[in-house]
XYZ file of C-alpha atoms in Angstrom:
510
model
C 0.000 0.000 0.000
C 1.476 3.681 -0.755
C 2.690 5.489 2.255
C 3.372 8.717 1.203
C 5.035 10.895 4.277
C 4.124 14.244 2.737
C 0.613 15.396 2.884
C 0.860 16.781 -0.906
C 1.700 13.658 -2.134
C -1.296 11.571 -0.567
C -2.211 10.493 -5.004
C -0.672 7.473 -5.206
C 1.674 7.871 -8.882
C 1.132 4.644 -10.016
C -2.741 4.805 -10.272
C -4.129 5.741 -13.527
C -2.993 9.268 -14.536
C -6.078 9.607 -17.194
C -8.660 9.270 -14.640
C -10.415 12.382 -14.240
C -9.603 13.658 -10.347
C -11.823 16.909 -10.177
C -14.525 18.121 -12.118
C -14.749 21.559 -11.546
C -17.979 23.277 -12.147
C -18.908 26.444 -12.147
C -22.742 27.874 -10.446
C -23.988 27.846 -14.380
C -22.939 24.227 -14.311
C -19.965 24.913 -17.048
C -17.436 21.963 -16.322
C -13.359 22.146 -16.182
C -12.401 18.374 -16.037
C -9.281 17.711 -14.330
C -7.339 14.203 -14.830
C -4.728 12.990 -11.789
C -1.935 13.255 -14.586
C -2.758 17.164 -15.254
C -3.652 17.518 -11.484
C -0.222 16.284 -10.343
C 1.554 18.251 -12.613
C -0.494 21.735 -11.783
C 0.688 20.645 -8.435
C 4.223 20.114 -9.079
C 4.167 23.227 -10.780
C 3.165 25.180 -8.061
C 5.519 23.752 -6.014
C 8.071 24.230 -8.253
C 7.364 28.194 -7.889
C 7.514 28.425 -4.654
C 10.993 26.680 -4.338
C 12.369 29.038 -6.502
C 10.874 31.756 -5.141
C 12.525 31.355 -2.216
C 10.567 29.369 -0.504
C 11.954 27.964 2.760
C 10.590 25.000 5.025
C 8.285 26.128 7.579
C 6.949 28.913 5.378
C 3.460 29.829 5.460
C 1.669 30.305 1.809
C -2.116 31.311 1.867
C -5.269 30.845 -0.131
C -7.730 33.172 -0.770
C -10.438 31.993 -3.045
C -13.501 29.899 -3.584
C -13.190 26.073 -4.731
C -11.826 25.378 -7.570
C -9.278 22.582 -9.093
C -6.516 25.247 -9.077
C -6.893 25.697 -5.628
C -6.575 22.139 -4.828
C -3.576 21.802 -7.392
C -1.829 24.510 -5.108
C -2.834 23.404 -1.703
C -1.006 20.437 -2.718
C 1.687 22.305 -4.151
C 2.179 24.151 -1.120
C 2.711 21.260 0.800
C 4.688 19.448 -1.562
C 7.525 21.921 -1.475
C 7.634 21.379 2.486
C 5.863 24.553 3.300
C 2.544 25.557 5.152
C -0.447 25.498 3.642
C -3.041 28.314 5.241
C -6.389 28.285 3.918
C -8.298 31.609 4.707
C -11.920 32.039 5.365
C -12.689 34.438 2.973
C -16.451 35.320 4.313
C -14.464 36.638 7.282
C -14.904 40.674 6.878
C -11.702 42.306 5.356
C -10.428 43.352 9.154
C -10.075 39.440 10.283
C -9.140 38.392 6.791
C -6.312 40.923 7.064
C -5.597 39.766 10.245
C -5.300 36.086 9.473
C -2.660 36.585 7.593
C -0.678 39.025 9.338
C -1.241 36.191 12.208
C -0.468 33.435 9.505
C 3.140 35.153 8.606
C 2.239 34.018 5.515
C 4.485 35.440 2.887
C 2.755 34.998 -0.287
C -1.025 34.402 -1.039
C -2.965 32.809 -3.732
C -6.232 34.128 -4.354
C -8.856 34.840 -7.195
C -10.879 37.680 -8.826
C -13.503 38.350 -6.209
C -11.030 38.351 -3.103
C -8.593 40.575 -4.628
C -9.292 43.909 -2.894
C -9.144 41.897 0.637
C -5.214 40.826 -0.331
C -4.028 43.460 2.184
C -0.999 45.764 0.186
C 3.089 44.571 0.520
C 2.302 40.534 0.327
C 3.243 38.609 -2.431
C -0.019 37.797 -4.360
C -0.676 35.719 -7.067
C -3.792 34.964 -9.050
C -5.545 32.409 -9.502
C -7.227 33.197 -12.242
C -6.430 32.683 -16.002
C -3.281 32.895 -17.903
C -1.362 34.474 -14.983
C -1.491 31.428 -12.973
C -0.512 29.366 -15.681
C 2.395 31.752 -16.443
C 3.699 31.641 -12.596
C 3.937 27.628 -12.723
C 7.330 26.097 -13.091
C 6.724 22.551 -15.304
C 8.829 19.765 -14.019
C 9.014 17.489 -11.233
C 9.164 19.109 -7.528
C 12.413 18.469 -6.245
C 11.747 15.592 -2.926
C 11.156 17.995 0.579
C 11.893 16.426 3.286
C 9.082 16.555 5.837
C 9.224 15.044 9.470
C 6.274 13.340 10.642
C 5.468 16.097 13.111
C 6.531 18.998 10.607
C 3.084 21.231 9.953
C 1.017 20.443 6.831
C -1.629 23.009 7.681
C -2.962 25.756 9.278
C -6.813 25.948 9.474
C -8.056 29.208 11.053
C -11.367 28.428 12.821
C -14.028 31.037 13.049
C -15.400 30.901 16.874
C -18.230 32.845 17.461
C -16.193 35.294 20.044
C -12.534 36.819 19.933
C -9.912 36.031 17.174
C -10.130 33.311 14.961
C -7.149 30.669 16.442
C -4.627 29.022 13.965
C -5.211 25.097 13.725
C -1.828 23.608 13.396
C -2.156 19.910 11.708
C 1.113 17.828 11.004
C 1.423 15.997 7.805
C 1.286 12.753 10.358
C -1.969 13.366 11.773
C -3.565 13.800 8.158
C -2.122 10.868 6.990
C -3.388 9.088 9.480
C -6.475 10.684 9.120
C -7.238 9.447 5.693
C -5.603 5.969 6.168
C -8.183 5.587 8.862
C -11.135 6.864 6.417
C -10.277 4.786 3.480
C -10.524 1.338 5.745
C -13.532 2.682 7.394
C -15.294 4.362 3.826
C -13.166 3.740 0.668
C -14.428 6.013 -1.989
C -12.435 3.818 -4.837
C -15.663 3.245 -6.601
C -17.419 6.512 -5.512
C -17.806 10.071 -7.108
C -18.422 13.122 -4.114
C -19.686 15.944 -4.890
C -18.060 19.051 -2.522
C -19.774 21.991 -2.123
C -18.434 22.871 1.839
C -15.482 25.632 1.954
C -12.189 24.054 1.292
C -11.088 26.228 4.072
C -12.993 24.030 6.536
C -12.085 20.702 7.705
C -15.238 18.845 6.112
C -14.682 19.541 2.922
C -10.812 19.545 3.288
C -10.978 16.012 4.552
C -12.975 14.612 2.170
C -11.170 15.835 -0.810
C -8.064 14.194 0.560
C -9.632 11.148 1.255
C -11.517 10.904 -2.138
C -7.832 12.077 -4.432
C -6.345 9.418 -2.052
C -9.029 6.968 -3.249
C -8.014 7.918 -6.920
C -11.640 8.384 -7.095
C -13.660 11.313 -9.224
C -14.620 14.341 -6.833
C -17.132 17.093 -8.552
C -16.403 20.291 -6.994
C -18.482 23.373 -6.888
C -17.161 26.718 -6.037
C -19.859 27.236 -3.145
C -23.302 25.825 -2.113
C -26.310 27.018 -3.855
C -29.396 24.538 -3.434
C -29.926 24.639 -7.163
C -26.853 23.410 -8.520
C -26.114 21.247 -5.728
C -28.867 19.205 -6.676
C -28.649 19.214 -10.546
C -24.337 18.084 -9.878
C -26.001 15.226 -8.161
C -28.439 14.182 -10.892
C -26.368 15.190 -13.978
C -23.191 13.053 -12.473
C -24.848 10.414 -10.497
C -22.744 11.440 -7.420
C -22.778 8.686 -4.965
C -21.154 10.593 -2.012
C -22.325 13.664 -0.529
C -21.313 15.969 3.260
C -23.441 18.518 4.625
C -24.854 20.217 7.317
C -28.684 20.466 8.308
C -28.940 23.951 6.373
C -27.683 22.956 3.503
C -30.577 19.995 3.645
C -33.389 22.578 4.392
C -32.481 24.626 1.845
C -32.661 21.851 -0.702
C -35.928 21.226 0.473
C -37.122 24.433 -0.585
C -36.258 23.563 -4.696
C -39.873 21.496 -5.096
C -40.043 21.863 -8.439
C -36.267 21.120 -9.232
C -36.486 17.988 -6.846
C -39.729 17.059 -8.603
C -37.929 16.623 -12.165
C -34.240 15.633 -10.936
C -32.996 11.978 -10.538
C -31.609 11.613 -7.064
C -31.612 7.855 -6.822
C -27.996 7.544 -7.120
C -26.988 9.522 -3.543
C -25.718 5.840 -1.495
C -24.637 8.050 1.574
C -24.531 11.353 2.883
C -22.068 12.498 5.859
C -23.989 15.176 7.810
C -21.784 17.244 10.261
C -21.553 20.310 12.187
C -24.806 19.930 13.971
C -26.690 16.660 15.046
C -30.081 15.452 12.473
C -33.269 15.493 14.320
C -35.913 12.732 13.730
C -37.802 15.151 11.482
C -34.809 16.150 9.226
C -34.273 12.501 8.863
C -37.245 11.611 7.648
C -37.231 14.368 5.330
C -33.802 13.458 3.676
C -34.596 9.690 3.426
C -37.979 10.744 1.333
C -35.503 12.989 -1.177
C -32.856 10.830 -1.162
C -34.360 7.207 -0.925
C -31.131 5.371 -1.340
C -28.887 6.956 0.694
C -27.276 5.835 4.197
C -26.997 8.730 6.601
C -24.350 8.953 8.575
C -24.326 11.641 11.608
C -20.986 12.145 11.777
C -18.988 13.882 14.181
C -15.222 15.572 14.096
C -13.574 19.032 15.103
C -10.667 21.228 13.508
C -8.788 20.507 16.453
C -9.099 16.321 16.590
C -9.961 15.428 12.855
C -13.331 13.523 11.585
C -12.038 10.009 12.641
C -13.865 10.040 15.985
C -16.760 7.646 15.882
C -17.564 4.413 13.787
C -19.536 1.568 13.684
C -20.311 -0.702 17.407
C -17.827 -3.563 17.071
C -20.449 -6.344 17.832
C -22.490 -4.913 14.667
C -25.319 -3.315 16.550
C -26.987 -0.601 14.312
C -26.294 2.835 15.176
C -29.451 4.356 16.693
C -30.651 7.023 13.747
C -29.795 9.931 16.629
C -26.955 8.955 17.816
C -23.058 9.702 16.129
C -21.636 5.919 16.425
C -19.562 4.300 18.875
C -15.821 5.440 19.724
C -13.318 4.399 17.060
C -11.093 1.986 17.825
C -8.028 3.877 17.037
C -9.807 6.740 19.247
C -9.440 6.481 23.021
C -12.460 8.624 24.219
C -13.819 9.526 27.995
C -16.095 12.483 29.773
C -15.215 15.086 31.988
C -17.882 15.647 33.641
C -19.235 18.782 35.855
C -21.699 19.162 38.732
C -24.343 18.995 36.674
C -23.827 16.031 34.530
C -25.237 12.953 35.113
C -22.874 9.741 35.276
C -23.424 9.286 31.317
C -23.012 12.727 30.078
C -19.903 15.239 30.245
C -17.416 17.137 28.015
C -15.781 14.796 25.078
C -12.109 14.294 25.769
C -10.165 13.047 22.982
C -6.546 11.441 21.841
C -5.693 9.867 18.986
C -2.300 10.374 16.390
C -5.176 12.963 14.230
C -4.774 15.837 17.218
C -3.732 19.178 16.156
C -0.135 19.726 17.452
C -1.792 23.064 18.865
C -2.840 26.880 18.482
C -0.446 29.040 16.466
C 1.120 31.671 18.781
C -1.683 31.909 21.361
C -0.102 32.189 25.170
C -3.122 33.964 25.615
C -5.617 30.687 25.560
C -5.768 28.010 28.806
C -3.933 24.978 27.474
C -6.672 22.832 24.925
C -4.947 19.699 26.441
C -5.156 17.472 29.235
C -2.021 17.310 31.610
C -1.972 13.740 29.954
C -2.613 14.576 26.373
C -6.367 14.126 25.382
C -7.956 17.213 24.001
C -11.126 18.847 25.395
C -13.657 19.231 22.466
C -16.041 21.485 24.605
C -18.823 19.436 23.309
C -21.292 17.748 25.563
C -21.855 14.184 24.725
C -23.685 11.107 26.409
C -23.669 7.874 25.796
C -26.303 4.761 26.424
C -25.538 1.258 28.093
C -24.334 0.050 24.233
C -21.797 2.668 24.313
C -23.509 4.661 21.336
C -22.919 8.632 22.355
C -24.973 11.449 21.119
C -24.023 15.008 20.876
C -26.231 17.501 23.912
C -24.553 20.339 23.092
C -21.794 22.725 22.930
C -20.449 23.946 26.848
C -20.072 27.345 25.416
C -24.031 27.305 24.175
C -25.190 26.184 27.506
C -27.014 29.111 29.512
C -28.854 28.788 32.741
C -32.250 29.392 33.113
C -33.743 29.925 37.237
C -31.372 27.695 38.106
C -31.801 25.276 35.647
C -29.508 24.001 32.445
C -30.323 24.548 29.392
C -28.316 23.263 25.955
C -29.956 24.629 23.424
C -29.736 21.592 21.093
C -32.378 19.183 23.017
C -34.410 21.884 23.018
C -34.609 22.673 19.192
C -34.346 18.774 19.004
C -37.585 18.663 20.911
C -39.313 21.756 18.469
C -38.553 19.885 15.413
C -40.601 16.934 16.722
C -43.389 19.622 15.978
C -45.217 18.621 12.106
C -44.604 21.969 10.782
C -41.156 22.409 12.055
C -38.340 22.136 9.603
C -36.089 23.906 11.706
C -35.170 25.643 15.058
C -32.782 27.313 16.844
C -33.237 28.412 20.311
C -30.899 31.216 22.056
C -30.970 32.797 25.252
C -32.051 36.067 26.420
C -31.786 38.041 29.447
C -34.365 38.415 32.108
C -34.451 39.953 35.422
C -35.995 36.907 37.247
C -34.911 34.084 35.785
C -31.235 35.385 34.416
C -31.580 34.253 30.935
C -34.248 32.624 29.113
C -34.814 30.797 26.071
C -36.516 32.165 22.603
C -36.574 30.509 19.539
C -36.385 31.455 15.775
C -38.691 28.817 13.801
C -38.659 27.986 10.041
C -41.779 26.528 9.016
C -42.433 23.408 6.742
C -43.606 24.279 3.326
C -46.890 24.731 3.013
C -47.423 24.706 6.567
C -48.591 26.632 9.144
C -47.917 27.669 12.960
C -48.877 30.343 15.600
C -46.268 31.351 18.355
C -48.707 30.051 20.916
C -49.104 26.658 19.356
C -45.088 26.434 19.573
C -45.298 27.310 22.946
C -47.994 24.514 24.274
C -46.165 22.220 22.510
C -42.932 22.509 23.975
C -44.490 22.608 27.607
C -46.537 19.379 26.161
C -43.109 17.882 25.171
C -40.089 19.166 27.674
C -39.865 20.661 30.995
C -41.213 23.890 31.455
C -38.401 25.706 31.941
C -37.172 24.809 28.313
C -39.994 26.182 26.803
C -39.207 29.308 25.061
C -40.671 32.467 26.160
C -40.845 33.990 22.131
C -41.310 32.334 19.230
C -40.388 34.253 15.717
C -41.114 32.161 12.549
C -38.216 33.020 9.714
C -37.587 32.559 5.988
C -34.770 30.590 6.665
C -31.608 30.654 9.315
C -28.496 32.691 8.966
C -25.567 30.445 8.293
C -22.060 31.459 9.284
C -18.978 31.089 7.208
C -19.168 27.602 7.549
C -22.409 26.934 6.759
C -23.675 26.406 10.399
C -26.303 28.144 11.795
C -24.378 31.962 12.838
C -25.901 31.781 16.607
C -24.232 35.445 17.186
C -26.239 36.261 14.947
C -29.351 35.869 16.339
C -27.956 36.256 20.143
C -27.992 39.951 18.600
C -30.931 40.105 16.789
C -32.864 38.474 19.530
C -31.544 41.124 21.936
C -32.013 43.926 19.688
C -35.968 42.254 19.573
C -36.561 42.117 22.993
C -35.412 45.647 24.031
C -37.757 46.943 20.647
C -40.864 48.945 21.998
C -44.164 47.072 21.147
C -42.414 44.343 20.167
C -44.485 41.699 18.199
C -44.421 37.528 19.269
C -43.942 36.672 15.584
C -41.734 38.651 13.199
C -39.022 38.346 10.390
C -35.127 38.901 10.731
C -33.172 40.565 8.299
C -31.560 38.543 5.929
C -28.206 37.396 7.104
């Protein structure tokens, strides 16, 4: 089996170099076919470049664009030449964008058309973008960079809802291991994904390694849009899908589009980010009849090779996000509140980060004996299946009382014309904070705030039950595609302090 010990070179060279790697396609569905033969040498080329622009081991190179093959071709280039590959969250506004890679020290960026005016002045920038690209590329083999194990692959800035984003530093180890452990779990040799996701966040980063690894065919679109999403899927049979629960609601919406489009050949789809409720699952099984879901868990920090399949063969409950990986070594700190199955996931396993890029200023992610702390609730049942409650930062008390928000919009979208909820808290003088909750109905159903209301006390404690109800369009997503929660922390704020304020309205657009 090919062990490559550079990130950059996870294609195995002696697997077919006319396969087609990447189809790239564009939102008007125009398509830029990519085989692993023209793919390698993009890559080469890039690398190539940088050597002989100076470019010296432990460097930090950036990229600043939407998904495309080039961008692949040079985050593989990047790494290839023994340097640091920092992908940038380019929905971050132009200050933290700016900041990033000032943080970064990255000393040259790749980026495309519509980021150029946020490549901050004095840094080495090249484009992306047509015959300038091409031009910069140096043809030829990349000369062999050594790379230690430990030696940083990447640097994945994630986007926390509070303070400055925090550089991710991953070792070319730990993603090695990470897709040797996905291809013997899922091997995608006989699949064709279809990305969508950021390539600056893990999930999609992740799976295109695993899938170029798999010398499989990956179609990539530059961003999400429900529309194309769904005709890439029926125009290319794609077999292999990730997303989160937005991404799924907004598909929903396209009736007429799902009405004449061919979905049948979807066999699984990785959700992430945020746990599938009953009703979501349902909903997803009726549009895409063939297809396996898998609620999958993973972090920036600790990789997506968390969970797996119970060792004895028990199915996975349709909730629940598996049962501890075998390579994984998992266990709960727990708090005074937690009951004896539920605390904070602690994690170790060779696909840890190797920790935060120049932040003294953060309390120490790890253990005194090396697991990380996720921050994420979990619990598990007497099988050892664990479920996700919630993140410890999301948590707010209410009289006393605990609240995750999670359970609680798990509990709303057990509601028939829920399709989703989120439920943040706001202050009150009694109780300290309390819970409201933003609602986006079913299509062609219908709710009153009141009705919400007695069916959450119906359903969940009283003190869950939250105090406003405002029925929305749709949720605000963050850069990542999960639901922005500061967002609507402000927005609910702003709504409860508003004169005459009404129990049902619409946010702005977000």
């Amino acid at each position: 089996m090919y062990t490559p010990q550079n990130l950059g070179r996870v294609i195995d060279p002696a697997a077919d170099p006319a396969r087609v790697a990447l189809l790239g396609v564009d939102l008007a569905l125009n398509e830029s076919p990519c085989t692993y033969g023209e793919l390698e040498a993009m890559a080469d080329g890039v690398a190539r470049a940088l050597l002989q622009g100076g470019g010296q081991p432990g460097d930090r190179v950036a990229i600043l664009a939407a998904n495309s093959v080039r961008y692949v071709a040079t985050l593989l280039g990047i790494m290839r030449a023994g340097l640091i590959a920092v992908p940038v969250n380019f929905k971050f506004p132009p200050a933290t964008i700016a900041y990033v890679l000032e943080d970064s020290g990255a000393r040259v960026v790749f980026y495309d058309h519509e980021r150029r005016n946020a490549v901050p002045a004095g840094l080495q920038a090249i484009a992306l973008d047509g015959e300038p690209f091409l031009d910069y590329l140096r043809p030829g083999p990349t000369p062999e960079a050594p790379v230690s194990p430990e030696d940083v692959a990447l640097m994945l800035y994630t986007s926390g809802s509070t303070g400055k984003p925090k550089g991710v530093r991953l070792s070319h180890a730990s993603h090695l291991w990470t897709v040797r452990m996905r291809r013997q779990a899922t091997p995608l040799d006989a699949e064709r994904a279809l990305i969508a996701a950021p390539l600056y966040h893990m999930n999609a980063l992740a799976l295109v390694l695993l899938s170029l690894s798999s010398h499989a065919t990956t179609v990539l679109l530059p961003q999400f849009t429900a529309a194309a999403y769904i005709q890439c899927i029926g125009r290319y049979r794609c077999t292999w899908l990730t997303a989160v629960p937005p991404m799924i609601a907004m598909m929903l919406r396209e009736h007429d589009l799902l009405a004449r489009t061919d979905l049948s050949s979807v066999k699984v789809i990785r959700m992430g980010s945020a746990p599938v409720s009953a009703s979501l699952l349902a909903q997803i099984h009726a549009m895409l009849p063939n297809a396996k879901v898998i609620n999958a868990y993973g972090t920036t920090e600790g990789g997506p090779v968390v969970f797996g399949p119970h060792p004895d063969k028990l199915p996975t409950p349709p909730m629940s996000v598996g049962y501890p990986h075998p390579a994984v070594s998992l266990r709960q700190a727990r708090g005074p509140a937690d009951g004896p199955e539920q605390g904070i996931l602690e994690m170790k396993s060779p696909g840890l980060m190797l920790g935060y890029h120049q932040r003294p200023d953060l309390p120490p992610p790890f253990t005194p004996d090396g697991y990380y702390s996720t921050g994420d609730v979990f619990r598990h049942d007497d099988q050892g299946f664990y479920y996700f409650v919630g993140r410890r930062d999301d948590m707010f008390v209410s009289g006393g009382e605990n609240i995750y928000p999670g359970e609680v919009e798990k509990m709303l979208e057990h509601h028939p014309a829920v399709q989703q909820a989120c439920v943040v808290p706001v202050e009150d003088d009694i109780k300290g904070q309390k819970p409201v909750a933003y609602i986006v109905l079913r299509p062609g159903k219908h709710a009153e705030a009141d009705e919400i209301k007695r069916y959450a006390l119906a359903h969940a404690p009283a003190y869950q039950h939250p105090r406003q109800v405002w029925f929305v369009d749709a949720l605000p997503l963050a850069s990542t595609n999960k639901i922005d929660r500061a967002f609507l922390l402000r927005d609910a704020a702003s709504r409860m302090n508003a004169p005459n304020r009404p129990s049902t309205a619409r946010p702005p657009s977000a």
